[in-house]
């Protein structure tokens, strides 16, 4: 698989994909943005960097299982302990690409929230913590929003269905299902 660089990505199919992604401006745009981004990351084999299942080579704790990430699959036990400079460089390139993609699709206000993130996973986690409801308080808040969602008139049916779909998605993200 060829190494994907920022120049390659911006000159390929992902360039127009990023133009169609709704800008993340805060929690209200998170469900649509998150879904679109997960699809893009998956398409370009970057999701494992963003979700943390492919940590930086060498950052694996002693005795931990080695993650299934093509850059981190060593051929010997000795390589597992000390990754090569090329493995680290390739991981850094792909992780940086994921961060660039995130930065290209978020507002300036949201960007300030993740400016200190060193990896795409740290940036993603910061965005999740900011945008997704957490714990019992998040569940209560979502259920309240769900109960308050109403269809104002005939013209608002699509907006109502969209809001209900977002509430359902958010509830499923924190482990609760709507029946």
PDB file of C-alpha atoms in Angstrom:
ATOM      1  CA  UNK A   1       0.000   0.000   0.000  1.00  0.00           C
ATOM      2  CA  UNK A   2       1.528   3.323  -0.997  1.00  0.00           C
ATOM      3  CA  UNK A   3       2.260   5.861   1.696  1.00  0.00           C
ATOM      4  CA  UNK A   4      -0.460   8.497   1.731  1.00  0.00           C
ATOM      5  CA  UNK A   5       0.886  12.008   2.067  1.00  0.00           C
ATOM      6  CA  UNK A   6      -0.989  15.226   2.586  1.00  0.00           C
ATOM      7  CA  UNK A   7      -0.286  16.249  -1.023  1.00  0.00           C
ATOM      8  CA  UNK A   8      -1.601  12.924  -2.334  1.00  0.00           C
ATOM      9  CA  UNK A   9      -4.740  13.151  -0.234  1.00  0.00           C
ATOM     10  CA  UNK A  10      -5.505  16.736  -1.172  1.00  0.00           C
ATOM     11  CA  UNK A  11      -5.085  15.925  -4.858  1.00  0.00           C
ATOM     12  CA  UNK A  12      -7.201  12.779  -4.740  1.00  0.00           C
ATOM     13  CA  UNK A  13     -10.757  11.765  -4.030  1.00  0.00           C
ATOM     14  CA  UNK A  14     -10.620  12.935  -0.435  1.00  0.00           C
ATOM     15  CA  UNK A  15     -10.237  16.573  -1.483  1.00  0.00           C
ATOM     16  CA  UNK A  16     -13.787  16.746  -2.757  1.00  0.00           C
ATOM     17  CA  UNK A  17     -14.970  14.520   0.109  1.00  0.00           C
ATOM     18  CA  UNK A  18     -13.711  17.041   2.641  1.00  0.00           C
ATOM     19  CA  UNK A  19     -15.509  19.838   0.814  1.00  0.00           C
ATOM     20  CA  UNK A  20     -18.814  18.021   1.390  1.00  0.00           C
ATOM     21  CA  UNK A  21     -18.268  17.416   5.114  1.00  0.00           C
ATOM     22  CA  UNK A  22     -20.324  19.680   7.347  1.00  0.00           C
ATOM     23  CA  UNK A  23     -17.974  21.817   9.442  1.00  0.00           C
ATOM     24  CA  UNK A  24     -17.840  20.825  13.098  1.00  0.00           C
ATOM     25  CA  UNK A  25     -18.855  23.948  15.009  1.00  0.00           C
ATOM     26  CA  UNK A  26     -19.832  22.297  18.296  1.00  0.00           C
ATOM     27  CA  UNK A  27     -21.997  19.592  19.859  1.00  0.00           C
ATOM     28  CA  UNK A  28     -24.952  20.407  17.600  1.00  0.00           C
ATOM     29  CA  UNK A  29     -23.056  19.395  14.436  1.00  0.00           C
ATOM     30  CA  UNK A  30     -21.119  16.513  16.022  1.00  0.00           C
ATOM     31  CA  UNK A  31     -23.410  13.594  15.007  1.00  0.00           C
ATOM     32  CA  UNK A  32     -23.319  14.315  11.265  1.00  0.00           C
ATOM     33  CA  UNK A  33     -19.660  15.388  11.277  1.00  0.00           C
ATOM     34  CA  UNK A  34     -18.533  12.368  13.309  1.00  0.00           C
ATOM     35  CA  UNK A  35     -20.366   9.923  11.052  1.00  0.00           C
ATOM     36  CA  UNK A  36     -18.920  11.485   7.892  1.00  0.00           C
ATOM     37  CA  UNK A  37     -15.408  11.567   9.339  1.00  0.00           C
ATOM     38  CA  UNK A  38     -15.501   7.947  10.489  1.00  0.00           C
ATOM     39  CA  UNK A  39     -16.473   6.926   6.946  1.00  0.00           C
ATOM     40  CA  UNK A  40     -13.633   8.983   5.444  1.00  0.00           C
ATOM     41  CA  UNK A  41     -11.073   7.689   7.945  1.00  0.00           C
ATOM     42  CA  UNK A  42     -12.198   4.130   7.297  1.00  0.00           C
ATOM     43  CA  UNK A  43     -12.025   4.598   3.526  1.00  0.00           C
ATOM     44  CA  UNK A  44      -8.420   5.806   3.727  1.00  0.00           C
ATOM     45  CA  UNK A  45      -7.298   3.316   6.421  1.00  0.00           C
ATOM     46  CA  UNK A  46      -6.829   6.022   9.041  1.00  0.00           C
ATOM     47  CA  UNK A  47      -9.592   5.065  11.489  1.00  0.00           C
ATOM     48  CA  UNK A  48      -7.265   2.926  13.597  1.00  0.00           C
ATOM     49  CA  UNK A  49      -5.020   5.944  14.181  1.00  0.00           C
ATOM     50  CA  UNK A  50      -7.933   8.162  15.191  1.00  0.00           C
ATOM     51  CA  UNK A  51      -9.672   5.599  17.419  1.00  0.00           C
ATOM     52  CA  UNK A  52      -6.409   4.683  19.148  1.00  0.00           C
ATOM     53  CA  UNK A  53      -6.179   1.040  18.068  1.00  0.00           C
ATOM     54  CA  UNK A  54      -2.924   1.817  16.259  1.00  0.00           C
ATOM     55  CA  UNK A  55      -0.734   3.616  18.812  1.00  0.00           C
ATOM     56  CA  UNK A  56       2.669   5.026  17.935  1.00  0.00           C
ATOM     57  CA  UNK A  57       5.230   2.241  17.543  1.00  0.00           C
ATOM     58  CA  UNK A  58       7.255   1.968  20.716  1.00  0.00           C
ATOM     59  CA  UNK A  59       4.531   3.558  22.827  1.00  0.00           C
ATOM     60  CA  UNK A  60       3.114   0.151  23.687  1.00  0.00           C
ATOM     61  CA  UNK A  61       3.338  -0.738  27.368  1.00  0.00           C
ATOM     62  CA  UNK A  62       5.494  -3.725  28.265  1.00  0.00           C
ATOM     63  CA  UNK A  63       3.457  -6.936  28.259  1.00  0.00           C
ATOM     64  CA  UNK A  64       0.585  -5.391  26.306  1.00  0.00           C
ATOM     65  CA  UNK A  65      -0.677  -7.165  23.224  1.00  0.00           C
ATOM     66  CA  UNK A  66       0.638  -5.630  20.020  1.00  0.00           C
ATOM     67  CA  UNK A  67      -2.164  -3.812  18.193  1.00  0.00           C
ATOM     68  CA  UNK A  68      -3.229  -4.969  14.760  1.00  0.00           C
ATOM     69  CA  UNK A  69      -1.944  -2.060  12.745  1.00  0.00           C
ATOM     70  CA  UNK A  70       0.160  -2.688   9.670  1.00  0.00           C
ATOM     71  CA  UNK A  71       2.908  -0.331  10.809  1.00  0.00           C
ATOM     72  CA  UNK A  72       3.069  -2.023  14.237  1.00  0.00           C
ATOM     73  CA  UNK A  73       3.137  -5.662  13.158  1.00  0.00           C
ATOM     74  CA  UNK A  74       6.676  -6.809  13.905  1.00  0.00           C
ATOM     75  CA  UNK A  75       8.232  -9.853  12.301  1.00  0.00           C
ATOM     76  CA  UNK A  76      10.125 -10.769  15.483  1.00  0.00           C
ATOM     77  CA  UNK A  77       9.820 -10.199  19.198  1.00  0.00           C
ATOM     78  CA  UNK A  78      12.976  -8.034  19.110  1.00  0.00           C
ATOM     79  CA  UNK A  79      11.305  -5.709  16.604  1.00  0.00           C
ATOM     80  CA  UNK A  80       8.262  -5.432  18.885  1.00  0.00           C
ATOM     81  CA  UNK A  81      10.466  -3.948  21.612  1.00  0.00           C
ATOM     82  CA  UNK A  82      12.197  -1.414  19.363  1.00  0.00           C
ATOM     83  CA  UNK A  83      10.472  -0.191  16.207  1.00  0.00           C
ATOM     84  CA  UNK A  84      12.556   0.980  13.284  1.00  0.00           C
ATOM     85  CA  UNK A  85      12.852   4.642  12.401  1.00  0.00           C
ATOM     86  CA  UNK A  86      10.955   3.906   9.173  1.00  0.00           C
ATOM     87  CA  UNK A  87       8.025   2.384  11.127  1.00  0.00           C
ATOM     88  CA  UNK A  88       7.888   5.417  13.400  1.00  0.00           C
ATOM     89  CA  UNK A  89       8.154   7.787  10.428  1.00  0.00           C
ATOM     90  CA  UNK A  90       5.388   6.016   8.499  1.00  0.00           C
ATOM     91  CA  UNK A  91       3.112   5.985  11.557  1.00  0.00           C
ATOM     92  CA  UNK A  92       3.774   9.697  12.173  1.00  0.00           C
ATOM     93  CA  UNK A  93       2.999  10.523   8.526  1.00  0.00           C
ATOM     94  CA  UNK A  94      -0.342   8.728   8.578  1.00  0.00           C
ATOM     95  CA  UNK A  95      -1.290  10.073  12.005  1.00  0.00           C
ATOM     96  CA  UNK A  96      -0.406  13.593  10.871  1.00  0.00           C
ATOM     97  CA  UNK A  97      -2.588  13.094   7.808  1.00  0.00           C
ATOM     98  CA  UNK A  98      -5.519  12.207  10.084  1.00  0.00           C
ATOM     99  CA  UNK A  99      -4.915  15.379  12.139  1.00  0.00           C
ATOM    100  CA  UNK A 100      -4.784  17.473   8.952  1.00  0.00           C
ATOM    101  CA  UNK A 101      -8.111  16.014   7.841  1.00  0.00           C
ATOM    102  CA  UNK A 102      -9.646  16.842  11.229  1.00  0.00           C
ATOM    103  CA  UNK A 103      -8.279  20.394  11.135  1.00  0.00           C
ATOM    104  CA  UNK A 104      -9.652  20.950   7.631  1.00  0.00           C
ATOM    105  CA  UNK A 105     -13.206  20.181   8.761  1.00  0.00           C
ATOM    106  CA  UNK A 106     -13.613  22.029  12.056  1.00  0.00           C
ATOM    107  CA  UNK A 107     -14.265  25.661  12.933  1.00  0.00           C
ATOM    108  CA  UNK A 108     -11.642  27.925  14.470  1.00  0.00           C
ATOM    109  CA  UNK A 109     -13.368  27.836  17.848  1.00  0.00           C
ATOM    110  CA  UNK A 110     -13.309  24.036  17.892  1.00  0.00           C
ATOM    111  CA  UNK A 111      -9.721  23.980  16.603  1.00  0.00           C
ATOM    112  CA  UNK A 112      -8.598  25.893  19.691  1.00  0.00           C
ATOM    113  CA  UNK A 113      -9.943  23.027  21.830  1.00  0.00           C
ATOM    114  CA  UNK A 114      -7.616  20.496  20.202  1.00  0.00           C
ATOM    115  CA  UNK A 115      -4.583  22.672  19.467  1.00  0.00           C
ATOM    116  CA  UNK A 116      -2.457  20.904  22.081  1.00  0.00           C
ATOM    117  CA  UNK A 117      -3.255  17.391  20.812  1.00  0.00           C
ATOM    118  CA  UNK A 118      -0.103  15.537  19.782  1.00  0.00           C
ATOM    119  CA  UNK A 119      -1.862  12.695  17.931  1.00  0.00           C
ATOM    120  CA  UNK A 120      -5.035  12.249  15.933  1.00  0.00           C
ATOM    121  CA  UNK A 121      -6.347  10.030  18.722  1.00  0.00           C
ATOM    122  CA  UNK A 122      -5.829  12.778  21.310  1.00  0.00           C
ATOM    123  CA  UNK A 123      -7.591  15.265  19.021  1.00  0.00           C
ATOM    124  CA  UNK A 124     -10.492  12.852  18.453  1.00  0.00           C
ATOM    125  CA  UNK A 125     -10.859  12.138  22.177  1.00  0.00           C
ATOM    126  CA  UNK A 126     -10.864  15.872  22.960  1.00  0.00           C
ATOM    127  CA  UNK A 127     -13.591  16.409  20.371  1.00  0.00           C
ATOM    128  CA  UNK A 128     -15.636  13.497  21.744  1.00  0.00           C
ATOM    129  CA  UNK A 129     -15.341  14.785  25.289  1.00  0.00           C
ATOM    130  CA  UNK A 130     -16.455  18.231  24.158  1.00  0.00           C
ATOM    131  CA  UNK A 131     -19.292  17.141  21.853  1.00  0.00           C
ATOM    132  CA  UNK A 132     -20.675  13.852  23.152  1.00  0.00           C
ATOM    133  CA  UNK A 133     -22.702  13.631  26.322  1.00  0.00           C
ATOM    134  CA  UNK A 134     -20.930  11.588  28.980  1.00  0.00           C
ATOM    135  CA  UNK A 135     -22.223   9.340  31.747  1.00  0.00           C
ATOM    136  CA  UNK A 136     -25.556   9.547  33.532  1.00  0.00           C
ATOM    137  CA  UNK A 137     -25.755  13.329  33.158  1.00  0.00           C
ATOM    138  CA  UNK A 138     -25.358  12.943  29.403  1.00  0.00           C
ATOM    139  CA  UNK A 139     -28.059  10.286  29.319  1.00  0.00           C
ATOM    140  CA  UNK A 140     -30.466  12.481  31.279  1.00  0.00           C
ATOM    141  CA  UNK A 141     -29.717  15.439  29.015  1.00  0.00           C
ATOM    142  CA  UNK A 142     -30.271  13.389  25.869  1.00  0.00           C
ATOM    143  CA  UNK A 143     -33.517  11.927  27.147  1.00  0.00           C
ATOM    144  CA  UNK A 144     -34.713  15.428  28.038  1.00  0.00           C
ATOM    145  CA  UNK A 145     -33.862  16.655  24.519  1.00  0.00           C
ATOM    146  CA  UNK A 146     -35.649  13.642  23.084  1.00  0.00           C
ATOM    147  CA  UNK A 147     -38.810  14.417  25.038  1.00  0.00           C
ATOM    148  CA  UNK A 148     -38.628  18.106  24.090  1.00  0.00           C
ATOM    149  CA  UNK A 149     -38.254  17.416  20.370  1.00  0.00           C
ATOM    150  CA  UNK A 150     -41.502  18.203  18.614  1.00  0.00           C
ATOM    151  CA  UNK A 151     -42.721  18.588  15.080  1.00  0.00           C
ATOM    152  CA  UNK A 152     -43.842  22.209  14.885  1.00  0.00           C
ATOM    153  CA  UNK A 153     -45.748  22.014  11.605  1.00  0.00           C
ATOM    154  CA  UNK A 154     -45.986  20.083   8.346  1.00  0.00           C
ATOM    155  CA  UNK A 155     -42.904  21.823   6.970  1.00  0.00           C
ATOM    156  CA  UNK A 156     -40.842  20.736   9.976  1.00  0.00           C
ATOM    157  CA  UNK A 157     -41.279  16.982   9.506  1.00  0.00           C
ATOM    158  CA  UNK A 158     -37.835  16.526   7.951  1.00  0.00           C
ATOM    159  CA  UNK A 159     -36.204  18.578  10.708  1.00  0.00           C
ATOM    160  CA  UNK A 160     -38.071  16.561  13.338  1.00  0.00           C
ATOM    161  CA  UNK A 161     -37.007  13.242  11.808  1.00  0.00           C
ATOM    162  CA  UNK A 162     -33.426  14.466  11.537  1.00  0.00           C
ATOM    163  CA  UNK A 163     -33.412  15.551  15.193  1.00  0.00           C
ATOM    164  CA  UNK A 164     -34.885  12.219  16.290  1.00  0.00           C
ATOM    165  CA  UNK A 165     -32.269  10.372  14.263  1.00  0.00           C
ATOM    166  CA  UNK A 166     -29.489  12.418  15.894  1.00  0.00           C
ATOM    167  CA  UNK A 167     -30.880  11.746  19.381  1.00  0.00           C
ATOM    168  CA  UNK A 168     -31.050   8.026  18.630  1.00  0.00           C
ATOM    169  CA  UNK A 169     -27.467   8.037  17.325  1.00  0.00           C
ATOM    170  CA  UNK A 170     -26.172   9.913  20.362  1.00  0.00           C
ATOM    171  CA  UNK A 171     -27.977   7.548  22.736  1.00  0.00           C
ATOM    172  CA  UNK A 172     -26.465   4.538  20.963  1.00  0.00           C
ATOM    173  CA  UNK A 173     -22.979   6.110  21.248  1.00  0.00           C
ATOM    174  CA  UNK A 174     -23.265   6.145  25.041  1.00  0.00           C
ATOM    175  CA  UNK A 175     -24.679   2.629  25.165  1.00  0.00           C
ATOM    176  CA  UNK A 176     -28.447   3.193  25.307  1.00  0.00           C
ATOM    177  CA  UNK A 177     -30.985   2.192  22.701  1.00  0.00           C
ATOM    178  CA  UNK A 178     -34.289   3.796  21.827  1.00  0.00           C
ATOM    179  CA  UNK A 179     -37.161   1.380  21.574  1.00  0.00           C
TER     180      UNK A 179
END
